[in-house]
PDB file of C-alpha atoms in Angstrom:
ATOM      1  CA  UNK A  27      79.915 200.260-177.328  1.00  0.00           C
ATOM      2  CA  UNK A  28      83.840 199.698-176.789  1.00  0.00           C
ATOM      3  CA  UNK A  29      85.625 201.089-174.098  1.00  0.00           C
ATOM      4  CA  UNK A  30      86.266 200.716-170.153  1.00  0.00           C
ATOM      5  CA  UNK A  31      82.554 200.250-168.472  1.00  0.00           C
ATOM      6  CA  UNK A  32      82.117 203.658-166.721  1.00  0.00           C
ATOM      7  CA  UNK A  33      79.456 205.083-164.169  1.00  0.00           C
ATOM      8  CA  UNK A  34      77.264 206.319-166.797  1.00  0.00           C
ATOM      9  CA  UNK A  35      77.012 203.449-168.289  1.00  0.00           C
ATOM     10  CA  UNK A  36      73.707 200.815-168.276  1.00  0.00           C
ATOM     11  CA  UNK A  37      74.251 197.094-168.316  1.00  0.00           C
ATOM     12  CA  UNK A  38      71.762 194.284-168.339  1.00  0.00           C
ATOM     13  CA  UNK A  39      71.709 190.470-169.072  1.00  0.00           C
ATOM     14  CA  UNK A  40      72.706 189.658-172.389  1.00  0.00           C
ATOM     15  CA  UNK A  41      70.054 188.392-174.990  1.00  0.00           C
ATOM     16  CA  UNK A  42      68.936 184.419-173.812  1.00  0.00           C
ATOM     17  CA  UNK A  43      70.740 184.823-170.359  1.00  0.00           C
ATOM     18  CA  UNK A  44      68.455 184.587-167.122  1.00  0.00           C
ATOM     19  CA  UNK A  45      69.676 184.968-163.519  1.00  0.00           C
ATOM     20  CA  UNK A  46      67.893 181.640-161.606  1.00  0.00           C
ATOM     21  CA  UNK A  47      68.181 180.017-158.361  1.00  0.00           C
ATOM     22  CA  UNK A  48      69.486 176.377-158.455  1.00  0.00           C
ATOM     23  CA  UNK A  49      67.107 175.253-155.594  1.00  0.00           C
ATOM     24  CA  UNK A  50      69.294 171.524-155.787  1.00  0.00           C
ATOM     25  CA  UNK A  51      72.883 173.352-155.061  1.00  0.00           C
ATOM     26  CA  UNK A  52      71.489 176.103-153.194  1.00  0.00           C
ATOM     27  CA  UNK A  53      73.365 179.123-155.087  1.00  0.00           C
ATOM     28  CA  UNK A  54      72.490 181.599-157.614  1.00  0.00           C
ATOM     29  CA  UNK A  55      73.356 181.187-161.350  1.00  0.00           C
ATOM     30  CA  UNK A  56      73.565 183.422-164.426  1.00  0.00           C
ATOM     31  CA  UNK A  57      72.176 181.268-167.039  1.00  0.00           C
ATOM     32  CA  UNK A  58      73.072 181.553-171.012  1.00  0.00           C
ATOM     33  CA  UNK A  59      72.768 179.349-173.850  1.00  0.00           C
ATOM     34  CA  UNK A  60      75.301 176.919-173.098  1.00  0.00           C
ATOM     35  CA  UNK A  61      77.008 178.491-170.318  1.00  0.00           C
ATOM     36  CA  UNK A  62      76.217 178.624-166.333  1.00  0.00           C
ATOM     37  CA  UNK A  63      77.992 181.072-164.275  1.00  0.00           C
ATOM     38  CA  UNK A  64      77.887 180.433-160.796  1.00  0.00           C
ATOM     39  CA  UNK A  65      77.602 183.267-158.330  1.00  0.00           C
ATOM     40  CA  UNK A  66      78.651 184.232-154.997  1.00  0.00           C
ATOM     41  CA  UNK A  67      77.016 186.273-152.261  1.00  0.00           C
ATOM     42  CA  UNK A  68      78.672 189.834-153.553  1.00  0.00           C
ATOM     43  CA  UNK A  69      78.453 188.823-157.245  1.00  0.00           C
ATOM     44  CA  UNK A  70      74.951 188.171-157.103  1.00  0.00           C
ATOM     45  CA  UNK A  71      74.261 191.155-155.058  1.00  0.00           C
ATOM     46  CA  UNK A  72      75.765 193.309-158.268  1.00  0.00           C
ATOM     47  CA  UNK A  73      74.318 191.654-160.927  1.00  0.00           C
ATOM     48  CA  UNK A  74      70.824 192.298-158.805  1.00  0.00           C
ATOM     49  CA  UNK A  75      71.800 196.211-157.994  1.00  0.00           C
ATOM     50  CA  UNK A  76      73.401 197.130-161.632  1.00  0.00           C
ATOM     51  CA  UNK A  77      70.039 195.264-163.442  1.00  0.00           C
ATOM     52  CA  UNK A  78      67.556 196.699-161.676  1.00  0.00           C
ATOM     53  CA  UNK A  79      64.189 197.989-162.860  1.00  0.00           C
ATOM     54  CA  UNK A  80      63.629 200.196-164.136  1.00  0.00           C
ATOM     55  CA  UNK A  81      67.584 200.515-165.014  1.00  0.00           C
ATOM     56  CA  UNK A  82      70.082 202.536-163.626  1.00  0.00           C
ATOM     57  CA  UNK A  83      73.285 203.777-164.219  1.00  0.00           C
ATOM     58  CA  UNK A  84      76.050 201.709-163.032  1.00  0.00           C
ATOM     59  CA  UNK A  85      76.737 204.582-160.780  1.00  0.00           C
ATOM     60  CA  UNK A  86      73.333 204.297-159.296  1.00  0.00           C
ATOM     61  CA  UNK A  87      74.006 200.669-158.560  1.00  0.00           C
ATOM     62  CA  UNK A  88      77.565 201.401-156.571  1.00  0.00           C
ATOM     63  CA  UNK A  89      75.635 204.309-154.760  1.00  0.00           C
ATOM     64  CA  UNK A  90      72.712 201.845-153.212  1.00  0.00           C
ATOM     65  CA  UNK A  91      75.788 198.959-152.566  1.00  0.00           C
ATOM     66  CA  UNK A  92      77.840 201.327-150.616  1.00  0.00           C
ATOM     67  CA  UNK A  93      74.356 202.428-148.812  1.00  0.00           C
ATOM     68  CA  UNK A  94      73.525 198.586-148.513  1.00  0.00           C
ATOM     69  CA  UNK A  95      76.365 197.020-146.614  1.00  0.00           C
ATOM     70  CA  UNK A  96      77.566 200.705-145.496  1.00  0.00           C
ATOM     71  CA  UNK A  97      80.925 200.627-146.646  1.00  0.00           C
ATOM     72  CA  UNK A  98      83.357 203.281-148.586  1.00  0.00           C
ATOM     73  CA  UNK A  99      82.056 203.991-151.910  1.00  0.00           C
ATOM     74  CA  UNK A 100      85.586 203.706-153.544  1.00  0.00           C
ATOM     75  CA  UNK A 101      86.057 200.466-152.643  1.00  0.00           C
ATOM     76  CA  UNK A 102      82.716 199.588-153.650  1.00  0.00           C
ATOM     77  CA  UNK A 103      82.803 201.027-157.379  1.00  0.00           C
ATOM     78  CA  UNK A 104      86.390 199.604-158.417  1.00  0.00           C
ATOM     79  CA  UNK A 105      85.296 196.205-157.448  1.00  0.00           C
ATOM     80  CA  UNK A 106      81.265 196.367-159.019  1.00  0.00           C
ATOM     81  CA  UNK A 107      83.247 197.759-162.437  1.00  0.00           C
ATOM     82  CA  UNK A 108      85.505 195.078-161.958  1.00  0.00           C
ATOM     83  CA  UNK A 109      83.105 192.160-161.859  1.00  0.00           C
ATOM     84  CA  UNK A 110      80.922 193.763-164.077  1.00  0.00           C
ATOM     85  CA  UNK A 111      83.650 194.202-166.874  1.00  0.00           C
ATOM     86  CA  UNK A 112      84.579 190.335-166.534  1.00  0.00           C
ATOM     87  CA  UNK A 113      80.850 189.755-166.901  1.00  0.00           C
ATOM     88  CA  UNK A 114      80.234 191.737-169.812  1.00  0.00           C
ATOM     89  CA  UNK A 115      83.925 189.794-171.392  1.00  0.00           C
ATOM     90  CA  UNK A 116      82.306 186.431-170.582  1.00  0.00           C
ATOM     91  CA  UNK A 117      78.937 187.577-172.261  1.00  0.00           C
ATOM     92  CA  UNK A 118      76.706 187.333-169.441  1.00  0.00           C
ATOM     93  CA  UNK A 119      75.759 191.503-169.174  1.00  0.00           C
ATOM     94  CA  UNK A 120      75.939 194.081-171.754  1.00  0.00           C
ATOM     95  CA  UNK A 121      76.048 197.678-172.298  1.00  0.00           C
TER      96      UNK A 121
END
């Protein structure tokens, strides 16, 4: 699928990646062959919301963020596509 990541679309973790807690460094990681990606509070909380099961839209997943910390759905949805795009251009999500 090529193109900008829209509100229709469906990610998930990419083939071999897991998302784990690192217990030891207390933090959250996405974990792929060879790679770690380390993430913060509002990182994690997308990668939880726009992977859900069963899946949902990506549009789903702003919806229940902007619910969840009760903030303007605008600013919610350009920065969830935002750190979902660089996720998907590391490798760590997919379409």
């Amino acid at each position: 699928m090529t193109g900008a990541l829209g509100e229709e679309d469906r990610v998930r973790l990419a083939p071999g990646v897991m998302l784990r807690q690192d217990r030891v460094r207390n933090h959250w990681q996405l974990l792929g062959p060879e790679r770690v990606l380390i993430l913060d509070e509002v990182a994690l909380e997308v990668v939880r919301a726009a992977t859900a099961q069963p899946p949902v839209t990506v549009g789903a997943a702003i919806g229940a963020l902007a619910t969840q910390f009760d903030a303007p759905r605008d600013e919610i949805a350009a920065d969830v596509l935002e750190v979902l795009a660089d996720m998907i251009a590391k490798g760590f999500l997919t379409r």
